[in-house]
Short mmCIF file of C-alpha atoms in Angstrom, two decimals:
data_model
loop_
_atom_site.label_atom_id
_atom_site.label_comp_id
_atom_site.label_asym_id
_atom_site.label_seq_id
_atom_site.Cartn_x
_atom_site.Cartn_y
_atom_site.Cartn_z
CA MET A 74 -20.83 -16.43 34.56
CA GLU A 75 -20.13 -15.35 30.98
CA LEU A 76 -16.43 -14.87 30.17
CA ARG A 77 -15.93 -12.40 27.30
CA LEU A 78 -12.44 -12.35 25.78
CA ALA A 79 -13.14 -12.27 22.05
CA SER A 80 -11.75 -8.79 21.35
CA ILE A 81 -8.24 -9.76 22.48
CA PRO A 82 -7.01 -12.10 19.68
CA PRO A 83 -7.81 -9.70 16.81
CA MET A 84 -6.20 -6.79 18.67
CA LEU A 85 -3.09 -8.89 19.33
CA GLU A 86 -2.98 -9.85 15.66
CA TYR A 87 -3.32 -6.22 14.59
CA VAL A 88 -0.66 -4.65 16.82
CA SER A 89 1.83 -7.46 16.20
CA SER A 90 1.49 -6.92 12.44
CA LEU A 91 2.43 -3.23 12.59
CA GLY A 92 5.67 -2.25 10.94
CA ASN A 93 7.49 1.05 10.80
CA ALA A 94 4.65 2.70 8.92
CA PRO A 95 1.08 3.55 9.93
CA GLY A 96 -1.23 0.55 9.99
CA ASP A 97 -4.66 0.05 8.46
CA LEU A 98 -6.86 2.62 10.21
CA GLU A 99 -10.10 1.02 9.09
CA ALA A 100 -8.97 -2.39 10.35
CA VAL A 101 -8.35 -1.10 13.87
CA ARG A 102 -11.64 0.81 13.79
CA ARG A 103 -13.41 -2.47 13.07
CA ILE A 104 -11.70 -4.10 16.07
CA LEU A 105 -12.66 -1.18 18.32
CA ASP A 106 -16.25 -1.58 17.15
CA HIS A 107 -16.37 -4.91 19.03
CA PRO A 108 -19.10 -4.91 21.75
CA ASP A 109 -16.47 -5.20 24.50
CA TYR A 110 -14.64 -2.08 23.32
CA ARG A 111 -17.95 -0.26 22.95
CA PHE A 112 -18.66 -1.30 26.56
CA GLU A 113 -15.35 0.34 27.53
CA ALA A 114 -16.15 3.48 25.57
CA ARG A 115 -19.43 3.87 27.48
CA ARG A 116 -17.68 3.37 30.79
CA TYR A 117 -15.17 6.13 30.00
CA GLY A 118 -17.88 8.41 28.59
CA LEU A 119 -16.41 8.44 25.06
CA ASP A 120 -18.74 9.13 22.14
CA SER A 121 -16.06 8.14 19.65
CA LEU A 122 -12.94 5.96 19.62
CA ASP A 123 -11.50 7.62 16.53
CA HIS A 124 -8.60 9.11 18.52
CA VAL A 125 -7.82 5.67 19.98
CA ALA A 126 -7.93 4.12 16.50
CA ASP A 127 -5.60 6.81 15.16
CA TYR A 128 -3.19 6.22 18.04
CA LEU A 129 -3.16 2.44 17.54
CA SER A 130 -2.70 2.75 13.79
CA ARG A 131 0.44 4.83 14.45
CA LEU A 132 1.58 2.90 17.52
CA LYS A 133 5.06 2.05 16.21
CA VAL A 134 5.79 5.46 14.69
CA ILE A 135 3.96 8.02 16.83
CA ASP A 136 5.99 10.59 18.74
CA PRO A 137 5.00 10.31 22.43
CA SER A 138 4.26 14.04 22.48
CA ASP A 139 1.61 13.46 19.79
CA ILE A 140 -0.29 10.79 21.75
CA PRO A 141 -3.79 12.21 22.27
CA ASP A 142 -5.65 12.65 25.53
CA LEU A 143 -8.10 9.83 26.15
CA SER A 144 -10.71 12.03 27.85
CA ARG A 145 -11.13 15.35 29.64
CA ASP A 146 -10.94 14.11 33.24
CA HIS A 147 -8.16 12.66 35.42
CA ARG A 148 -7.89 9.69 33.02
CA LYS A 149 -6.71 11.88 30.15
CA ASN A 150 -3.11 10.56 30.27
CA SER A 151 -4.13 6.92 29.87
CA LEU A 152 -2.82 6.39 26.35
CA ARG A 153 0.49 8.07 27.17
CA ASP A 154 0.83 6.13 30.43
CA LYS A 155 0.20 2.83 28.64
CA HIS A 156 2.27 3.51 25.53
CA GLN A 157 5.17 1.25 26.59
CA LEU A 158 2.71 -1.54 27.36
CA TRP A 159 1.19 -1.31 23.89
CA LEU A 160 4.67 -1.33 22.36
CA ASP A 161 5.58 -4.38 24.43
CA CYS A 162 2.39 -6.07 23.26
CA ALA A 163 3.29 -5.36 19.64
CA ALA A 164 6.82 -6.71 20.14
CA ASN A 165 5.89 -9.73 22.30
CA PRO A 166 2.40 -10.92 21.33
CA GLU A 167 3.07 -14.47 22.51
CA LYS A 168 3.49 -13.21 26.08
CA TYR A 169 -0.02 -11.80 25.96
CA ARG A 170 -1.48 -14.85 24.21
CA ASP A 171 -0.04 -17.01 27.00
CA ARG A 172 -1.44 -14.61 29.62
CA LEU A 173 -4.86 -14.81 27.95
CA GLU A 174 -4.85 -18.62 28.08
CA ARG A 175 -3.87 -18.66 31.77
CA PHE A 176 -6.52 -16.04 32.53
CA LYS A 177 -9.13 -18.17 30.76
CA ALA A 178 -8.01 -21.32 32.60
CA LEU A 179 -8.67 -19.65 35.95
CA PHE A 180 -12.44 -19.52 35.41
CA THR A 181 -13.35 -23.12 36.14
CA GLU A 182 -16.74 -24.08 37.51
CA ASP A 183 -15.20 -24.58 40.96
CA PHE A 184 -13.67 -21.09 40.80
CA ARG A 185 -17.00 -19.50 39.90
CA THR A 186 -18.77 -21.32 42.73
CA GLU A 187 -16.09 -20.27 45.21
CA MET A 188 -16.36 -16.62 44.13
CA GLN A 189 -20.11 -16.64 44.81
CA ARG A 190 -19.60 -18.34 48.19
CA ARG A 191 -16.95 -15.89 49.31
CA LEU A 192 -18.96 -12.90 48.14
CA ALA A 193 -22.01 -14.03 50.12
CA SER A 194 -19.84 -14.33 53.25
CA MET A 195 -19.03 -10.60 53.03
CA PHE A 196 -22.65 -9.52 53.44
CA PRO A 197 -25.23 -10.13 56.17
CA ALA A 198 -27.32 -13.31 56.02
CA GLY A 199 -30.43 -12.84 53.91
CA THR A 200 -28.85 -10.30 51.53
CA GLU A 201 -30.23 -10.66 48.00
CA MET A 202 -27.09 -11.44 46.02
CA ILE A 203 -26.26 -10.42 42.48
CA GLU A 204 -26.65 -12.93 39.69
CA GLU A 205 -23.37 -14.15 38.22
CA PRO A 206 -22.14 -11.20 36.14
CA ALA A 207 -20.26 -11.22 32.85
CA VAL A 208 -16.49 -10.93 33.17
CA ILE A 209 -15.06 -8.90 30.28
CA SER A 210 -11.37 -8.57 29.48
CA THR A 211 -9.72 -6.53 26.75
CA LEU A 212 -6.37 -5.05 25.93
CA SER A 213 -7.68 -1.81 27.32
CA PHE A 214 -7.08 1.76 26.22
CA GLY A 215 -8.30 3.00 29.62
CA GLN A 216 -6.58 3.62 32.92
CA SER A 217 -8.49 1.31 35.27
CA PHE A 218 -7.32 -2.26 35.80
CA GLY A 219 -10.74 -3.44 36.96
CA TYR A 220 -14.16 -1.86 37.30
CA PRO A 221 -17.87 -2.65 37.44
CA HIS A 222 -20.16 -1.24 34.78
CA GLU A 223 -23.63 -2.05 33.45
CA GLY A 224 -23.94 -5.12 35.68
CA SER A 225 -20.65 -6.64 34.46
CA ILE A 226 -17.02 -6.37 35.49
CA HIS A 227 -14.02 -5.51 33.33
CA LEU A 228 -10.40 -6.58 33.85
CA ASP A 229 -7.63 -5.16 31.68
CA LEU A 230 -5.33 -7.93 30.43
CA PHE A 231 -2.45 -5.41 30.56
CA GLY A 232 -2.92 -5.19 34.32
CA VAL A 233 -2.51 -8.91 34.97
CA GLU A 234 1.07 -9.52 36.15
CA ARG A 235 1.54 -5.74 36.36
CA TYR A 236 -0.88 -4.74 39.12
CA SER A 237 -1.74 -8.30 40.11
CA THR A 238 -0.10 -11.68 39.82
CA MET A 239 -2.19 -14.49 38.40
CA GLU A 240 -2.36 -15.90 41.93
CA GLU A 241 -3.75 -12.61 43.25
CA LEU A 242 -6.32 -12.32 40.47
CA PRO A 243 -9.14 -14.10 42.36
CA GLY A 244 -9.01 -11.30 44.93
CA ILE A 245 -9.34 -8.72 42.14
CA VAL A 246 -12.30 -10.55 40.60
CA LEU A 247 -13.93 -10.72 44.02
CA HIS A 248 -13.17 -7.01 44.56
CA GLU A 249 -15.14 -6.09 41.43
CA PHE A 250 -17.99 -8.48 42.30
CA HIS A 251 -18.14 -6.74 45.69
CA HIS A 252 -18.61 -3.41 43.89
CA LEU A 253 -21.56 -4.81 41.95
CA GLN A 254 -23.14 -6.08 45.17
CA MET A 255 -22.61 -2.70 46.83
CA LEU A 256 -24.24 -0.96 43.86
CA LYS A 257 -27.24 -3.25 44.30
CA LEU A 258 -27.38 -2.29 47.99
CA ARG A 259 -27.09 1.42 47.12
CA ASP A 260 -30.07 1.17 44.74
CA GLY A 261 -32.30 0.36 47.71
CA MET A 262 -31.10 3.18 49.97
CA GLY A 263 -33.11 6.10 48.61
CA GLU A 264 -31.98 9.71 48.49
CA LEU A 265 -29.05 10.79 50.70
CA THR A 266 -28.08 14.23 51.94
CA PRO A 267 -24.73 15.62 50.70
CA LEU A 268 -23.16 14.69 54.05
CA GLU A 269 -24.55 11.15 53.96
CA LEU A 270 -23.49 10.72 50.35
CA TYR A 271 -19.96 11.92 51.11
CA ILE A 272 -19.57 9.35 53.89
CA HIS A 273 -21.15 6.60 51.79
CA TRP A 274 -18.79 7.17 48.85
CA PHE A 275 -15.91 5.76 50.91
CA SER A 276 -17.67 2.43 51.42
CA GLY A 277 -17.30 1.10 47.86
CA GLU A 278 -13.54 0.91 47.42
CA GLY A 279 -12.96 0.82 51.18
CA LEU A 280 -14.89 -2.37 51.84
CA ALA A 281 -13.76 -4.02 48.62
CA VAL A 282 -10.10 -3.76 49.63
CA LYS A 283 -10.90 -4.61 53.26
CA PHE A 284 -12.73 -7.84 52.41
CA CYS A 285 -11.17 -8.90 49.11
CA ASN A 286 -7.54 -7.75 49.15
CA ASN A 287 -6.55 -8.29 52.81
CA ALA A 288 -5.84 -4.57 53.24
CA GLU A 289 -3.65 -3.61 56.18
CA GLY A 290 -4.33 -0.10 57.42
CA VAL A 291 -3.08 2.28 60.07
CA LEU A 292 -6.19 1.55 62.17
CA SER A 293 -8.03 -1.21 60.32
CA ARG A 294 -6.72 -4.78 60.63
CA ARG A 295 -6.35 -7.21 57.74
CA MET A 296 -9.00 -9.91 57.44
CA GLU A 297 -6.51 -12.81 57.33
CA PRO A 298 -3.53 -12.05 59.62
CA GLU A 299 -1.65 -15.15 58.49
CA ALA A 300 -1.90 -14.22 54.80
CA GLU A 301 0.08 -11.67 52.82
CA PRO A 302 -1.38 -8.16 53.25
CA ASN A 303 -2.45 -5.82 50.45
CA GLN A 304 -2.85 -8.46 47.76
CA GLY A 305 -3.21 -6.81 44.36
CA ILE A 306 -3.23 -3.30 45.91
CA PRO A 307 0.44 -2.28 45.94
CA GLU A 308 -0.11 1.42 46.66
CA ILE A 309 -1.88 0.95 50.01
CA GLY A 310 1.36 1.05 51.99
CA THR A 311 2.24 4.40 50.39
CA LEU A 312 -1.25 5.77 50.97
CA ASN A 313 -1.18 4.67 54.61
CA GLY A 314 1.73 7.06 55.05
CA HIS A 315 -0.65 9.94 54.29
CA PHE A 316 -3.33 8.80 56.75
CA GLU A 317 -3.10 11.89 58.98
CA GLU A 318 -3.57 14.17 55.97
CA HIS A 319 -6.52 12.10 54.76
CA PHE A 320 -8.14 12.11 58.20
CA ARG A 321 -7.83 15.90 58.54
CA LEU A 322 -9.45 16.50 55.15
CA PHE A 323 -12.29 14.06 55.87
CA ASN A 324 -12.94 15.53 59.31
CA ASP A 325 -12.92 19.10 58.00
CA THR A 326 -15.23 18.21 55.10
CA VAL A 327 -17.73 16.40 57.35
CA ARG A 328 -17.82 19.41 59.69
CA ARG A 329 -18.34 21.88 56.83
CA LEU A 330 -21.04 19.73 55.21
CA ALA A 331 -22.88 19.49 58.53
CA ALA A 332 -22.69 23.30 58.81
CA GLY A 333 -24.06 23.76 55.27
CA GLU A 334 -20.82 25.33 54.04
CA LEU A 335 -20.28 22.88 51.17
CA THR A 336 -22.53 21.56 48.40
CA GLU A 337 -22.70 18.16 46.73
CA ALA A 338 -20.88 19.72 43.75
CA ASP A 339 -18.06 20.77 46.09
CA VAL A 340 -17.54 17.24 47.37
CA GLU A 341 -17.81 15.74 43.88
CA ARG A 342 -14.97 18.06 42.88
CA GLN A 343 -12.99 17.02 45.98
CA PHE A 344 -13.38 13.36 45.04
CA GLU A 345 -12.27 14.04 41.49
CA GLU A 346 -9.27 16.20 42.42
CA TYR A 347 -8.15 14.44 45.62
CA TRP A 348 -9.62 11.12 46.69
CA MET A 349 -9.61 9.57 43.20
CA ASN A 350 -6.65 11.46 41.73
CA PRO A 351 -3.94 8.99 40.61
CA TYR A 352 -1.41 11.85 40.28
CA LEU A 353 -1.99 13.31 43.73
CA TYR A 354 1.51 12.62 45.03
CA GLY A 355 3.64 13.15 41.93
CA PRO A 356 3.97 12.57 38.19
CA GLU A 357 3.79 8.77 38.45
CA MET A 358 0.30 7.30 38.23
CA LEU A 359 -0.88 5.59 41.42
CA ALA A 360 -2.49 2.19 40.94
CA GLN A 361 -4.80 2.98 43.87
CA THR A 362 -5.86 6.37 45.25
CA PRO A 363 -6.65 7.66 48.77
CA VAL A 364 -10.31 6.61 48.65
CA TYR A 365 -9.13 2.98 48.78
CA SER A 366 -7.01 3.25 51.90
CA PHE A 367 -9.10 5.78 53.82
CA GLY A 368 -12.39 4.01 52.99
CA SER A 369 -10.89 0.81 54.39
CA GLU A 370 -9.92 2.67 57.56
CA LEU A 371 -13.36 4.25 58.10
CA TYR A 372 -15.48 1.18 57.49
CA GLY A 373 -12.88 -1.42 58.43
CA VAL A 374 -12.57 -0.03 61.94
CA VAL A 375 -16.32 -0.47 62.44
CA TYR A 376 -16.18 -4.06 61.18
CA ASP A 377 -13.21 -4.88 63.41
CA ALA A 378 -14.96 -3.49 66.49
CA PHE A 379 -18.62 -4.37 65.93
CA GLY A 380 -18.94 -7.03 63.20
CA LEU A 381 -20.76 -7.53 59.91
CA GLU A 382 -24.35 -6.65 60.85
CA GLU A 383 -23.40 -3.36 62.46
CA LEU A 384 -21.07 -2.53 59.59
CA TYR A 385 -23.87 -2.76 57.04
CA ARG A 386 -26.20 -0.79 59.26
CA CYS A 387 -23.60 1.96 59.01
CA VAL A 388 -23.44 1.51 55.23
CA ARG A 389 -27.21 1.98 55.02
CA GLU A 390 -27.23 4.81 57.62
CA PRO A 391 -24.04 6.80 56.97
CA LEU A 392 -24.31 9.08 60.01
CA GLU A 393 -24.16 5.96 62.19
CA LEU A 394 -20.73 5.31 60.69
CA LEU A 395 -19.42 8.47 62.37
CA ARG A 396 -20.83 7.47 65.77
CA ARG A 397 -19.54 3.90 65.58
CA PHE A 398 -16.12 4.99 64.34
CA ASN A 399 -15.81 7.25 67.39
CA GLU A 400 -16.83 4.37 69.67
CA ALA A 401 -14.30 1.93 68.22
CA GLY A 402 -11.49 3.00 70.56
CA THR A 403 -8.89 3.96 67.95
CA GLY A 404 -7.93 7.26 69.60
CA TYR A 405 -9.24 9.19 66.59
CA ARG A 406 -12.53 11.12 66.60
CA ILE A 407 -14.65 12.61 63.84
CA GLU A 408 -16.17 15.88 65.05
CA LEU A 409 -19.31 17.34 63.50
#
């Protein structure tokens, strides 16, 4: 397991050196040209990081109203949302250097072995498991705390001790490894209908929080009842409060897809505007979005009632998920 942290020290050095005048624009451009920042740019679909470089060069003097959009999608507010974090980093670089050292110390050989063992336990026997992926961390300009991309995982150092304590971090690492394993499974599934694809999209985040973060749902039970629920996923309790709304939208969408009334483009737009929208319930950015909690309900109920083998049959055959959910005895039914 390759641990890639090399972009962090020069970025810390740069922002901590800024005074009350714009910094060296070319210097920050060189830092953002690091392979780990280029990895991030590809993940966020950015052809250029010039606007990020301009922002960071003016970090100490920029008017918040002048902070540029990061991108054109729901992540556009990322630089504005993280402005106070960047200012804190510039003012307190030692805090982030200490965090970096503790992050690095986590990744012992025993830790890496345990991650692989736990990941394998979340999939049926005989599953071809992913090779140990690279773990990349940066002081990120993007919104996401953790994500899989190009066969690696990324963890934003800003998010450690903000979205996750250091003690909760193993669950976050495992969560992102689970995504990579699910992507490997998806590659072998072939083409799906719009209805099947819609159902399947809930499995990624849903099963990651179910298995890796001890998610406690309205219907789905946590994996370890004696342990603290919702580790590293602080918004799940809030999202659970909207379960009825989520269930109505899912049920209506499934029915309309089955009737041919919606297209794949329609449901992609729904995911963008609703299920993955961090501003769905107000101006404050949600750390998790409804796809996390509702995915854990859908697939977690099937695991609770029927076990691991049947769960992954439903992952591979999404229409079976609807049948098994209805048979799980929750009192809720999905009607086609």
